[in-house]
Amino acid sequence: MKLFIDSGHLPDIAALVPLGIIDGVTTNPSLLAKEDANPSDLLKQICDTVQGPVSAEVVATDSEGMIREGRELARIDDHIVVKVPFGKAGVTACRALTAEDIRVNVTLIFSPTQALLAAKVGAAYVSPFVGRLDDIATSGLDVVGQIVEIYDNYEFLTEVLVASVRGPMHLVEAARLGADICTCPPAVIEAAFEHPLTDIGLERFLKDWEQARAARA
Ligand code: G3P
């Protein structure tokens, strides 16, 4: 499963990329709005840093505006994937941009029907928001499982990009369900490195080794 960073914060991205576990980045208008930088310049720097797919979202709400903005975003760097919100305008824009060989990530996906329609117009990625579904007592992971099943049934090439991830268990379950990608906030990726038994085990090894060395000295 590919692992993306869900963030527009360049220092966090630059800190994780050298670990060799990161395959891409996803941003959204809320994440970019947190950064004190020109969005296009920042997206270019993120592309240069991660050297993988970087999702950048349009803010227009009509299909013509989305197509226009999508072309502008795609000109920033070859790694840019244009994110459009699901809806009739988003589906129309996805079809048009895909026809121009611009990869599209259809976002704000909350149901398998939305994911099915996005795949039918050639979306490169769909982003089901598991955390926001969980927030309203609907299992986001169940929706991911249904999308994966439907895509397998019809061999859609669209990749399932699990988003709105709240903790390492979303990462585990996304992988178990066979999702193609999981995008995680930096804090979730950091948490995935943590395990108390690994720390305790290493401490004991080093203590035993040190005691033996001191005894031989
Ligand atoms: O980038 C899209 C998505 O991951 C946002 O998630 O945490 O705002 O629900 P969140």
JSON list of C-alpha atoms and ligand atoms in Angstrom, two decimals:
[
{"chain": "A", "resi": 1, "resn": "MET", "atom": "CA", "xyz": [0.00, 0.00, 0.00]},
{"chain": "A", "resi": 2, "resn": "LYS", "atom": "CA", "xyz": [1.32, 3.47, -0.85]},
{"chain": "A", "resi": 3, "resn": "LEU", "atom": "CA", "xyz": [1.63, 6.02, 1.96]},
{"chain": "A", "resi": 4, "resn": "PHE", "atom": "CA", "xyz": [1.00, 9.72, 1.38]},
{"chain": "A", "resi": 5, "resn": "ILE", "atom": "CA", "xyz": [1.39, 12.67, 3.76]},
{"chain": "A", "resi": 6, "resn": "ASP", "atom": "CA", "xyz": [-1.80, 14.69, 4.24]},
{"chain": "A", "resi": 7, "resn": "SER", "atom": "CA", "xyz": [-0.28, 18.11, 4.82]},
{"chain": "A", "resi": 8, "resn": "GLY", "atom": "CA", "xyz": [0.90, 21.34, 3.20]},
{"chain": "A", "resi": 9, "resn": "HIS", "atom": "CA", "xyz": [3.56, 21.95, 5.85]},
{"chain": "A", "resi": 10, "resn": "LEU", "atom": "CA", "xyz": [6.90, 21.66, 4.03]},
{"chain": "A", "resi": 11, "resn": "PRO", "atom": "CA", "xyz": [9.10, 21.09, 7.16]},
{"chain": "A", "resi": 12, "resn": "ASP", "atom": "CA", "xyz": [6.99, 18.06, 8.14]},
{"chain": "A", "resi": 13, "resn": "ILE", "atom": "CA", "xyz": [7.12, 16.69, 4.59]},
{"chain": "A", "resi": 14, "resn": "ALA", "atom": "CA", "xyz": [10.89, 17.28, 4.32]},
{"chain": "A", "resi": 15, "resn": "ALA", "atom": "CA", "xyz": [11.43, 15.48, 7.65]},
{"chain": "A", "resi": 16, "resn": "LEU", "atom": "CA", "xyz": [9.53, 12.33, 6.60]},
{"chain": "A", "resi": 17, "resn": "VAL", "atom": "CA", "xyz": [10.60, 11.92, 2.95]},
{"chain": "A", "resi": 18, "resn": "PRO", "atom": "CA", "xyz": [14.21, 10.81, 3.71]},
{"chain": "A", "resi": 19, "resn": "LEU", "atom": "CA", "xyz": [12.81, 7.78, 5.60]},
{"chain": "A", "resi": 20, "resn": "GLY", "atom": "CA", "xyz": [11.92, 6.26, 2.22]},
{"chain": "A", "resi": 21, "resn": "ILE", "atom": "CA", "xyz": [8.35, 5.33, 3.23]},
{"chain": "A", "resi": 22, "resn": "ILE", "atom": "CA", "xyz": [6.52, 8.26, 1.57]},
{"chain": "A", "resi": 23, "resn": "ASP", "atom": "CA", "xyz": [5.05, 7.90, -1.93]},
{"chain": "A", "resi": 24, "resn": "GLY", "atom": "CA", "xyz": [3.19, 11.20, -2.27]},
{"chain": "A", "resi": 25, "resn": "VAL", "atom": "CA", "xyz": [1.37, 14.14, -0.68]},
{"chain": "A", "resi": 26, "resn": "THR", "atom": "CA", "xyz": [-2.23, 15.34, -0.49]},
{"chain": "A", "resi": 27, "resn": "THR", "atom": "CA", "xyz": [-3.27, 18.88, 0.23]},
{"chain": "A", "resi": 28, "resn": "ASN", "atom": "CA", "xyz": [-6.61, 20.69, 0.41]},
{"chain": "A", "resi": 29, "resn": "PRO", "atom": "CA", "xyz": [-7.62, 24.37, 0.65]},
{"chain": "A", "resi": 30, "resn": "SER", "atom": "CA", "xyz": [-7.81, 24.17, 4.48]},
{"chain": "A", "resi": 31, "resn": "LEU", "atom": "CA", "xyz": [-4.31, 22.67, 4.76]},
{"chain": "A", "resi": 32, "resn": "LEU", "atom": "CA", "xyz": [-2.77, 25.21, 2.35]},
{"chain": "A", "resi": 33, "resn": "ALA", "atom": "CA", "xyz": [-4.59, 28.07, 4.08]},
{"chain": "A", "resi": 34, "resn": "LYS", "atom": "CA", "xyz": [-2.61, 27.26, 7.24]},
{"chain": "A", "resi": 35, "resn": "GLU", "atom": "CA", "xyz": [0.70, 27.98, 5.47]},
{"chain": "A", "resi": 36, "resn": "ASP", "atom": "CA", "xyz": [2.16, 31.47, 5.13]},
{"chain": "A", "resi": 37, "resn": "ALA", "atom": "CA", "xyz": [3.29, 30.96, 1.51]},
{"chain": "A", "resi": 38, "resn": "ASN", "atom": "CA", "xyz": [2.17, 31.49, -2.08]},
{"chain": "A", "resi": 39, "resn": "PRO", "atom": "CA", "xyz": [0.20, 28.29, -2.80]},
{"chain": "A", "resi": 40, "resn": "SER", "atom": "CA", "xyz": [1.72, 27.67, -6.24]},
{"chain": "A", "resi": 41, "resn": "ASP", "atom": "CA", "xyz": [5.29, 28.20, -5.00]},
{"chain": "A", "resi": 42, "resn": "LEU", "atom": "CA", "xyz": [4.63, 25.93, -2.00]},
{"chain": "A", "resi": 43, "resn": "LEU", "atom": "CA", "xyz": [3.12, 23.19, -4.19]},
{"chain": "A", "resi": 44, "resn": "LYS", "atom": "CA", "xyz": [6.20, 23.37, -6.44]},
{"chain": "A", "resi": 45, "resn": "GLN", "atom": "CA", "xyz": [8.50, 22.98, -3.41]},
{"chain": "A", "resi": 46, "resn": "ILE", "atom": "CA", "xyz": [6.42, 20.04, -2.17]},
{"chain": "A", "resi": 47, "resn": "CYS", "atom": "CA", "xyz": [6.69, 18.37, -5.60]},
{"chain": "A", "resi": 48, "resn": "ASP", "atom": "CA", "xyz": [10.47, 18.91, -5.63]},
{"chain": "A", "resi": 49, "resn": "THR", "atom": "CA", "xyz": [10.73, 17.42, -2.13]},
{"chain": "A", "resi": 50, "resn": "VAL", "atom": "CA", "xyz": [8.54, 14.32, -2.47]},
{"chain": "A", "resi": 51, "resn": "GLN", "atom": "CA", "xyz": [9.11, 13.48, -6.19]},
{"chain": "A", "resi": 52, "resn": "GLY", "atom": "CA", "xyz": [5.72, 11.70, -6.23]},
{"chain": "A", "resi": 53, "resn": "PRO", "atom": "CA", "xyz": [2.02, 12.51, -6.81]},
{"chain": "A", "resi": 54, "resn": "VAL", "atom": "CA", "xyz": [0.96, 15.75, -5.09]},
{"chain": "A", "resi": 55, "resn": "SER", "atom": "CA", "xyz": [-2.79, 16.44, -4.93]},
{"chain": "A", "resi": 56, "resn": "ALA", "atom": "CA", "xyz": [-3.78, 20.11, -5.20]},
{"chain": "A", "resi": 57, "resn": "GLU", "atom": "CA", "xyz": [-7.43, 21.10, -5.00]},
{"chain": "A", "resi": 58, "resn": "VAL", "atom": "CA", "xyz": [-9.43, 23.54, -7.12]},
{"chain": "A", "resi": 59, "resn": "VAL", "atom": "CA", "xyz": [-11.60, 26.11, -5.30]},
{"chain": "A", "resi": 60, "resn": "ALA", "atom": "CA", "xyz": [-13.94, 26.89, -8.17]},
{"chain": "A", "resi": 61, "resn": "THR", "atom": "CA", "xyz": [-17.42, 25.31, -7.81]},
{"chain": "A", "resi": 62, "resn": "ASP", "atom": "CA", "xyz": [-18.48, 25.31, -11.47]},
{"chain": "A", "resi": 63, "resn": "SER", "atom": "CA", "xyz": [-17.08, 22.85, -14.00]},
{"chain": "A", "resi": 64, "resn": "GLU", "atom": "CA", "xyz": [-15.59, 25.51, -16.33]},
{"chain": "A", "resi": 65, "resn": "GLY", "atom": "CA", "xyz": [-13.80, 27.13, -13.39]},
{"chain": "A", "resi": 66, "resn": "MET", "atom": "CA", "xyz": [-12.55, 23.75, -12.14]},
{"chain": "A", "resi": 67, "resn": "ILE", "atom": "CA", "xyz": [-11.20, 22.87, -15.60]},
{"chain": "A", "resi": 68, "resn": "ARG", "atom": "CA", "xyz": [-9.47, 26.27, -15.89]},
{"chain": "A", "resi": 69, "resn": "GLU", "atom": "CA", "xyz": [-7.92, 26.00, -12.41]},
{"chain": "A", "resi": 70, "resn": "GLY", "atom": "CA", "xyz": [-7.04, 22.36, -13.00]},
{"chain": "A", "resi": 71, "resn": "ARG", "atom": "CA", "xyz": [-5.01, 23.26, -16.10]},
{"chain": "A", "resi": 72, "resn": "GLU", "atom": "CA", "xyz": [-3.20, 25.99, -14.10]},
{"chain": "A", "resi": 73, "resn": "LEU", "atom": "CA", "xyz": [-2.39, 23.61, -11.24]},
{"chain": "A", "resi": 74, "resn": "ALA", "atom": "CA", "xyz": [-1.14, 20.94, -13.65]},
{"chain": "A", "resi": 75, "resn": "ARG", "atom": "CA", "xyz": [1.29, 23.49, -15.15]},
{"chain": "A", "resi": 76, "resn": "ILE", "atom": "CA", "xyz": [3.01, 23.91, -11.74]},
{"chain": "A", "resi": 77, "resn": "ASP", "atom": "CA", "xyz": [4.76, 20.52, -11.97]},
{"chain": "A", "resi": 78, "resn": "ASP", "atom": "CA", "xyz": [4.37, 17.09, -13.62]},
{"chain": "A", "resi": 79, "resn": "HIS", "atom": "CA", "xyz": [3.76, 15.55, -10.18]},
{"chain": "A", "resi": 80, "resn": "ILE", "atom": "CA", "xyz": [0.59, 17.59, -9.62]},
{"chain": "A", "resi": 81, "resn": "VAL", "atom": "CA", "xyz": [-2.70, 15.68, -9.40]},
{"chain": "A", "resi": 82, "resn": "VAL", "atom": "CA", "xyz": [-5.75, 17.92, -9.62]},
{"chain": "A", "resi": 83, "resn": "LYS", "atom": "CA", "xyz": [-8.28, 17.42, -6.81]},
{"chain": "A", "resi": 84, "resn": "VAL", "atom": "CA", "xyz": [-11.94, 18.17, -7.52]},
{"chain": "A", "resi": 85, "resn": "PRO", "atom": "CA", "xyz": [-14.87, 17.81, -5.09]},
{"chain": "A", "resi": 86, "resn": "PHE", "atom": "CA", "xyz": [-17.46, 15.15, -5.96]},
{"chain": "A", "resi": 87, "resn": "GLY", "atom": "CA", "xyz": [-20.61, 16.46, -7.64]},
{"chain": "A", "resi": 88, "resn": "LYS", "atom": "CA", "xyz": [-21.93, 17.03, -11.18]},
{"chain": "A", "resi": 89, "resn": "ALA", "atom": "CA", "xyz": [-19.43, 19.86, -11.72]},
{"chain": "A", "resi": 90, "resn": "GLY", "atom": "CA", "xyz": [-16.56, 17.77, -10.31]},
{"chain": "A", "resi": 91, "resn": "VAL", "atom": "CA", "xyz": [-17.46, 14.73, -12.43]},
{"chain": "A", "resi": 92, "resn": "THR", "atom": "CA", "xyz": [-17.70, 16.93, -15.55]},
{"chain": "A", "resi": 93, "resn": "ALA", "atom": "CA", "xyz": [-14.33, 18.54, -14.79]},
{"chain": "A", "resi": 94, "resn": "CYS", "atom": "CA", "xyz": [-12.75, 15.16, -14.04]},
{"chain": "A", "resi": 95, "resn": "ARG", "atom": "CA", "xyz": [-13.82, 13.81, -17.43]},
{"chain": "A", "resi": 96, "resn": "ALA", "atom": "CA", "xyz": [-12.52, 16.89, -19.29]},
{"chain": "A", "resi": 97, "resn": "LEU", "atom": "CA", "xyz": [-9.17, 17.07, -17.47]},
{"chain": "A", "resi": 98, "resn": "THR", "atom": "CA", "xyz": [-8.62, 13.32, -17.78]},
{"chain": "A", "resi": 99, "resn": "ALA", "atom": "CA", "xyz": [-9.17, 13.65, -21.53]},
{"chain": "A", "resi": 100, "resn": "GLU", "atom": "CA", "xyz": [-6.26, 16.14, -21.49]},
{"chain": "A", "resi": 101, "resn": "ASP", "atom": "CA", "xyz": [-4.04, 13.58, -19.65]},
{"chain": "A", "resi": 102, "resn": "ILE", "atom": "CA", "xyz": [-4.29, 15.51, -16.39]},
{"chain": "A", "resi": 103, "resn": "ARG", "atom": "CA", "xyz": [-4.63, 13.11, -13.44]},
{"chain": "A", "resi": 104, "resn": "VAL", "atom": "CA", "xyz": [-7.63, 13.83, -11.23]},
{"chain": "A", "resi": 105, "resn": "ASN", "atom": "CA", "xyz": [-8.31, 12.93, -7.57]},
{"chain": "A", "resi": 106, "resn": "VAL", "atom": "CA", "xyz": [-12.05, 13.13, -6.86]},
{"chain": "A", "resi": 107, "resn": "THR", "atom": "CA", "xyz": [-12.33, 14.15, -3.22]},
{"chain": "A", "resi": 108, "resn": "LEU", "atom": "CA", "xyz": [-15.01, 14.51, -0.52]},
{"chain": "A", "resi": 109, "resn": "ILE", "atom": "CA", "xyz": [-16.18, 10.96, -1.26]},
{"chain": "A", "resi": 110, "resn": "PHE", "atom": "CA", "xyz": [-18.54, 9.54, 1.38]},
{"chain": "A", "resi": 111, "resn": "SER", "atom": "CA", "xyz": [-20.37, 6.72, -0.46]},
{"chain": "A", "resi": 112, "resn": "PRO", "atom": "CA", "xyz": [-19.65, 3.86, -2.88]},
{"chain": "A", "resi": 113, "resn": "THR", "atom": "CA", "xyz": [-22.07, 5.37, -5.40]},
{"chain": "A", "resi": 114, "resn": "GLN", "atom": "CA", "xyz": [-20.00, 8.56, -5.54]},
{"chain": "A", "resi": 115, "resn": "ALA", "atom": "CA", "xyz": [-16.84, 6.47, -5.99]},
{"chain": "A", "resi": 116, "resn": "LEU", "atom": "CA", "xyz": [-18.48, 4.42, -8.77]},
{"chain": "A", "resi": 117, "resn": "LEU", "atom": "CA", "xyz": [-19.48, 7.54, -10.73]},
{"chain": "A", "resi": 118, "resn": "ALA", "atom": "CA", "xyz": [-15.99, 9.05, -10.32]},
{"chain": "A", "resi": 119, "resn": "ALA", "atom": "CA", "xyz": [-14.38, 5.87, -11.66]},
{"chain": "A", "resi": 120, "resn": "LYS", "atom": "CA", "xyz": [-16.74, 5.83, -14.65]},
{"chain": "A", "resi": 121, "resn": "VAL", "atom": "CA", "xyz": [-15.29, 9.20, -15.82]},
{"chain": "A", "resi": 122, "resn": "GLY", "atom": "CA", "xyz": [-11.70, 8.00, -15.43]},
{"chain": "A", "resi": 123, "resn": "ALA", "atom": "CA", "xyz": [-10.64, 9.47, -12.05]},
{"chain": "A", "resi": 124, "resn": "ALA", "atom": "CA", "xyz": [-7.03, 8.48, -11.26]},
{"chain": "A", "resi": 125, "resn": "TYR", "atom": "CA", "xyz": [-7.86, 8.52, -7.52]},
{"chain": "A", "resi": 126, "resn": "VAL", "atom": "CA", "xyz": [-10.90, 8.76, -5.26]},
{"chain": "A", "resi": 127, "resn": "SER", "atom": "CA", "xyz": [-10.61, 10.00, -1.66]},
{"chain": "A", "resi": 128, "resn": "PRO", "atom": "CA", "xyz": [-13.13, 8.51, 0.79]},
{"chain": "A", "resi": 129, "resn": "PHE", "atom": "CA", "xyz": [-13.04, 10.48, 4.08]},
{"chain": "A", "resi": 130, "resn": "VAL", "atom": "CA", "xyz": [-13.10, 7.79, 6.78]},
{"chain": "A", "resi": 131, "resn": "GLY", "atom": "CA", "xyz": [-12.67, 10.08, 9.80]},
{"chain": "A", "resi": 132, "resn": "ARG", "atom": "CA", "xyz": [-15.52, 12.39, 8.85]},
{"chain": "A", "resi": 133, "resn": "LEU", "atom": "CA", "xyz": [-17.81, 9.40, 8.32]},
{"chain": "A", "resi": 134, "resn": "ASP", "atom": "CA", "xyz": [-16.83, 7.95, 11.67]},
{"chain": "A", "resi": 135, "resn": "ASP", "atom": "CA", "xyz": [-17.64, 11.39, 13.15]},
{"chain": "A", "resi": 136, "resn": "ILE", "atom": "CA", "xyz": [-21.30, 10.87, 12.20]},
{"chain": "A", "resi": 137, "resn": "ALA", "atom": "CA", "xyz": [-21.45, 7.29, 13.45]},
{"chain": "A", "resi": 138, "resn": "THR", "atom": "CA", "xyz": [-21.05, 5.79, 9.97]},
{"chain": "A", "resi": 139, "resn": "SER", "atom": "CA", "xyz": [-18.18, 3.36, 9.47]},
{"chain": "A", "resi": 140, "resn": "GLY", "atom": "CA", "xyz": [-15.77, 5.01, 7.05]},
{"chain": "A", "resi": 141, "resn": "LEU", "atom": "CA", "xyz": [-13.86, 1.76, 6.65]},
{"chain": "A", "resi": 142, "resn": "ASP", "atom": "CA", "xyz": [-17.03, -0.08, 5.59]},
{"chain": "A", "resi": 143, "resn": "VAL", "atom": "CA", "xyz": [-17.38, 2.43, 2.77]},
{"chain": "A", "resi": 144, "resn": "VAL", "atom": "CA", "xyz": [-13.73, 1.85, 1.78]},
{"chain": "A", "resi": 145, "resn": "GLY", "atom": "CA", "xyz": [-14.34, -1.92, 1.72]},
{"chain": "A", "resi": 146, "resn": "GLN", "atom": "CA", "xyz": [-17.39, -1.50, -0.54]},
{"chain": "A", "resi": 147, "resn": "ILE", "atom": "CA", "xyz": [-15.46, 0.79, -2.93]},
{"chain": "A", "resi": 148, "resn": "VAL", "atom": "CA", "xyz": [-12.53, -1.67, -3.17]},
{"chain": "A", "resi": 149, "resn": "GLU", "atom": "CA", "xyz": [-14.98, -4.52, -3.82]},
{"chain": "A", "resi": 150, "resn": "ILE", "atom": "CA", "xyz": [-16.82, -2.61, -6.58]},
{"chain": "A", "resi": 151, "resn": "TYR", "atom": "CA", "xyz": [-13.59, -1.50, -8.26]},
{"chain": "A", "resi": 152, "resn": "ASP", "atom": "CA", "xyz": [-12.29, -5.08, -8.20]},
{"chain": "A", "resi": 153, "resn": "ASN", "atom": "CA", "xyz": [-15.56, -6.37, -9.69]},
{"chain": "A", "resi": 154, "resn": "TYR", "atom": "CA", "xyz": [-15.21, -4.11, -12.75]},
{"chain": "A", "resi": 155, "resn": "GLU", "atom": "CA", "xyz": [-11.41, -3.73, -12.87]},
{"chain": "A", "resi": 156, "resn": "PHE", "atom": "CA", "xyz": [-11.60, 0.04, -12.60]},
{"chain": "A", "resi": 157, "resn": "LEU", "atom": "CA", "xyz": [-8.08, 1.55, -12.72]},
{"chain": "A", "resi": 158, "resn": "THR", "atom": "CA", "xyz": [-9.06, 4.27, -10.24]},
{"chain": "A", "resi": 159, "resn": "GLU", "atom": "CA", "xyz": [-6.98, 4.01, -7.05]},
{"chain": "A", "resi": 160, "resn": "VAL", "atom": "CA", "xyz": [-8.67, 4.13, -3.63]},
{"chain": "A", "resi": 161, "resn": "LEU", "atom": "CA", "xyz": [-6.92, 6.83, -1.55]},
{"chain": "A", "resi": 162, "resn": "VAL", "atom": "CA", "xyz": [-8.11, 6.63, 2.04]},
{"chain": "A", "resi": 163, "resn": "ALA", "atom": "CA", "xyz": [-8.27, 10.14, 3.54]},
{"chain": "A", "resi": 164, "resn": "SER", "atom": "CA", "xyz": [-9.37, 11.94, 6.71]},
{"chain": "A", "resi": 165, "resn": "VAL", "atom": "CA", "xyz": [-7.25, 9.47, 8.68]},
{"chain": "A", "resi": 166, "resn": "ARG", "atom": "CA", "xyz": [-7.33, 9.95, 12.44]},
{"chain": "A", "resi": 167, "resn": "GLY", "atom": "CA", "xyz": [-4.95, 7.29, 13.76]},
{"chain": "A", "resi": 168, "resn": "PRO", "atom": "CA", "xyz": [-2.73, 4.25, 12.96]},
{"chain": "A", "resi": 169, "resn": "MET", "atom": "CA", "xyz": [-5.69, 1.87, 13.12]},
{"chain": "A", "resi": 170, "resn": "HIS", "atom": "CA", "xyz": [-7.19, 3.59, 10.04]},
{"chain": "A", "resi": 171, "resn": "LEU", "atom": "CA", "xyz": [-3.86, 2.84, 8.30]},
{"chain": "A", "resi": 172, "resn": "VAL", "atom": "CA", "xyz": [-3.96, -0.82, 9.38]},
{"chain": "A", "resi": 173, "resn": "GLU", "atom": "CA", "xyz": [-7.58, -1.36, 8.36]},
{"chain": "A", "resi": 174, "resn": "ALA", "atom": "CA", "xyz": [-7.11, 0.47, 5.02]},
{"chain": "A", "resi": 175, "resn": "ALA", "atom": "CA", "xyz": [-4.27, -1.92, 4.21]},
{"chain": "A", "resi": 176, "resn": "ARG", "atom": "CA", "xyz": [-6.29, -4.96, 5.31]},
{"chain": "A", "resi": 177, "resn": "LEU", "atom": "CA", "xyz": [-9.15, -3.84, 3.02]},
{"chain": "A", "resi": 178, "resn": "GLY", "atom": "CA", "xyz": [-6.76, -3.60, 0.08]},
{"chain": "A", "resi": 179, "resn": "ALA", "atom": "CA", "xyz": [-6.92, 0.18, -0.38]},
{"chain": "A", "resi": 180, "resn": "ASP", "atom": "CA", "xyz": [-4.25, 1.40, -2.82]},
{"chain": "A", "resi": 181, "resn": "ILE", "atom": "CA", "xyz": [-3.12, 4.42, -0.81]},
{"chain": "A", "resi": 182, "resn": "CYS", "atom": "CA", "xyz": [-3.59, 5.90, 2.65]},
{"chain": "A", "resi": 183, "resn": "THR", "atom": "CA", "xyz": [-2.89, 9.59, 3.24]},
{"chain": "A", "resi": 184, "resn": "CYS", "atom": "CA", "xyz": [-2.06, 10.46, 6.82]},
{"chain": "A", "resi": 185, "resn": "PRO", "atom": "CA", "xyz": [-1.33, 13.63, 8.79]},
{"chain": "A", "resi": 186, "resn": "PRO", "atom": "CA", "xyz": [2.36, 13.72, 9.89]},
{"chain": "A", "resi": 187, "resn": "ALA", "atom": "CA", "xyz": [1.34, 12.99, 13.51]},
{"chain": "A", "resi": 188, "resn": "VAL", "atom": "CA", "xyz": [-0.31, 9.70, 12.47]},
{"chain": "A", "resi": 189, "resn": "ILE", "atom": "CA", "xyz": [2.82, 8.62, 10.56]},
{"chain": "A", "resi": 190, "resn": "GLU", "atom": "CA", "xyz": [4.97, 9.52, 13.58]},
{"chain": "A", "resi": 191, "resn": "ALA", "atom": "CA", "xyz": [2.61, 7.49, 15.82]},
{"chain": "A", "resi": 192, "resn": "ALA", "atom": "CA", "xyz": [2.98, 4.49, 13.49]},
{"chain": "A", "resi": 193, "resn": "PHE", "atom": "CA", "xyz": [6.67, 4.38, 14.46]},
{"chain": "A", "resi": 194, "resn": "GLU", "atom": "CA", "xyz": [5.89, 4.18, 18.16]},
{"chain": "A", "resi": 195, "resn": "HIS", "atom": "CA", "xyz": [5.55, 0.91, 20.07]},
{"chain": "A", "resi": 196, "resn": "PRO", "atom": "CA", "xyz": [6.30, 0.66, 23.82]},
{"chain": "A", "resi": 197, "resn": "LEU", "atom": "CA", "xyz": [7.42, -2.97, 23.61]},
{"chain": "A", "resi": 198, "resn": "THR", "atom": "CA", "xyz": [9.99, -2.10, 20.95]},
{"chain": "A", "resi": 199, "resn": "ASP", "atom": "CA", "xyz": [11.39, 0.62, 23.23]},
{"chain": "A", "resi": 200, "resn": "ILE", "atom": "CA", "xyz": [11.38, -1.68, 26.31]},
{"chain": "A", "resi": 201, "resn": "GLY", "atom": "CA", "xyz": [12.91, -4.54, 24.33]},
{"chain": "A", "resi": 202, "resn": "LEU", "atom": "CA", "xyz": [15.74, -2.40, 22.95]},
{"chain": "A", "resi": 203, "resn": "GLU", "atom": "CA", "xyz": [16.43, -0.91, 26.37]},
{"chain": "A", "resi": 204, "resn": "ARG", "atom": "CA", "xyz": [16.73, -4.42, 27.86]},
{"chain": "A", "resi": 205, "resn": "PHE", "atom": "CA", "xyz": [19.06, -5.64, 25.08]},
{"chain": "A", "resi": 206, "resn": "LEU", "atom": "CA", "xyz": [21.36, -2.66, 25.53]},
{"chain": "A", "resi": 207, "resn": "LYS", "atom": "CA", "xyz": [21.31, -2.98, 29.34]},
{"chain": "A", "resi": 208, "resn": "ASP", "atom": "CA", "xyz": [22.15, -6.70, 29.20]},
{"chain": "A", "resi": 209, "resn": "TRP", "atom": "CA", "xyz": [24.91, -6.06, 26.66]},
{"chain": "A", "resi": 210, "resn": "GLU", "atom": "CA", "xyz": [26.37, -3.25, 28.76]},
{"chain": "A", "resi": 211, "resn": "GLN", "atom": "CA", "xyz": [26.29, -5.31, 31.96]},
{"chain": "A", "resi": 212, "resn": "ALA", "atom": "CA", "xyz": [28.04, -8.21, 30.25]},
{"chain": "A", "resi": 213, "resn": "ARG", "atom": "CA", "xyz": [30.68, -5.90, 28.80]},
{"chain": "A", "resi": 214, "resn": "ALA", "atom": "CA", "xyz": [31.26, -4.29, 32.22]},
{"chain": "A", "resi": 215, "resn": "ALA", "atom": "CA", "xyz": [31.51, -7.76, 33.83]},
{"chain": "A", "resi": 216, "resn": "ARG", "atom": "CA", "xyz": [34.17, -8.77, 31.28]},
{"chain": "A", "resi": 217, "resn": "ALA", "atom": "CA", "xyz": [36.11, -5.52, 31.69]},
{"chain": "B", "resi": 1, "resn": "G3P", "atom": "O1", "xyz": [-7.10, 15.96, 2.72]},
{"chain": "B", "resi": 1, "resn": "G3P", "atom": "C1", "xyz": [-8.32, 15.50, 2.90]},
{"chain": "B", "resi": 1, "resn": "G3P", "atom": "C2", "xyz": [-8.63, 14.92, 4.24]},
{"chain": "B", "resi": 1, "resn": "G3P", "atom": "O2", "xyz": [-7.65, 14.04, 4.55]},
{"chain": "B", "resi": 1, "resn": "G3P", "atom": "C3", "xyz": [-8.96, 15.87, 5.34]},
{"chain": "B", "resi": 1, "resn": "G3P", "atom": "O3", "xyz": [-9.19, 15.17, 6.47]},
{"chain": "B", "resi": 1, "resn": "G3P", "atom": "O4", "xyz": [-8.76, 15.39, 8.87]},
{"chain": "B", "resi": 1, "resn": "G3P", "atom": "O5", "xyz": [-9.82, 17.29, 7.63]},
{"chain": "B", "resi": 1, "resn": "G3P", "atom": "O6", "xyz": [-11.08, 15.20, 8.07]},
{"chain": "B", "resi": 1, "resn": "G3P", "atom": "P1", "xyz": [-9.75, 15.82, 7.85]}
]
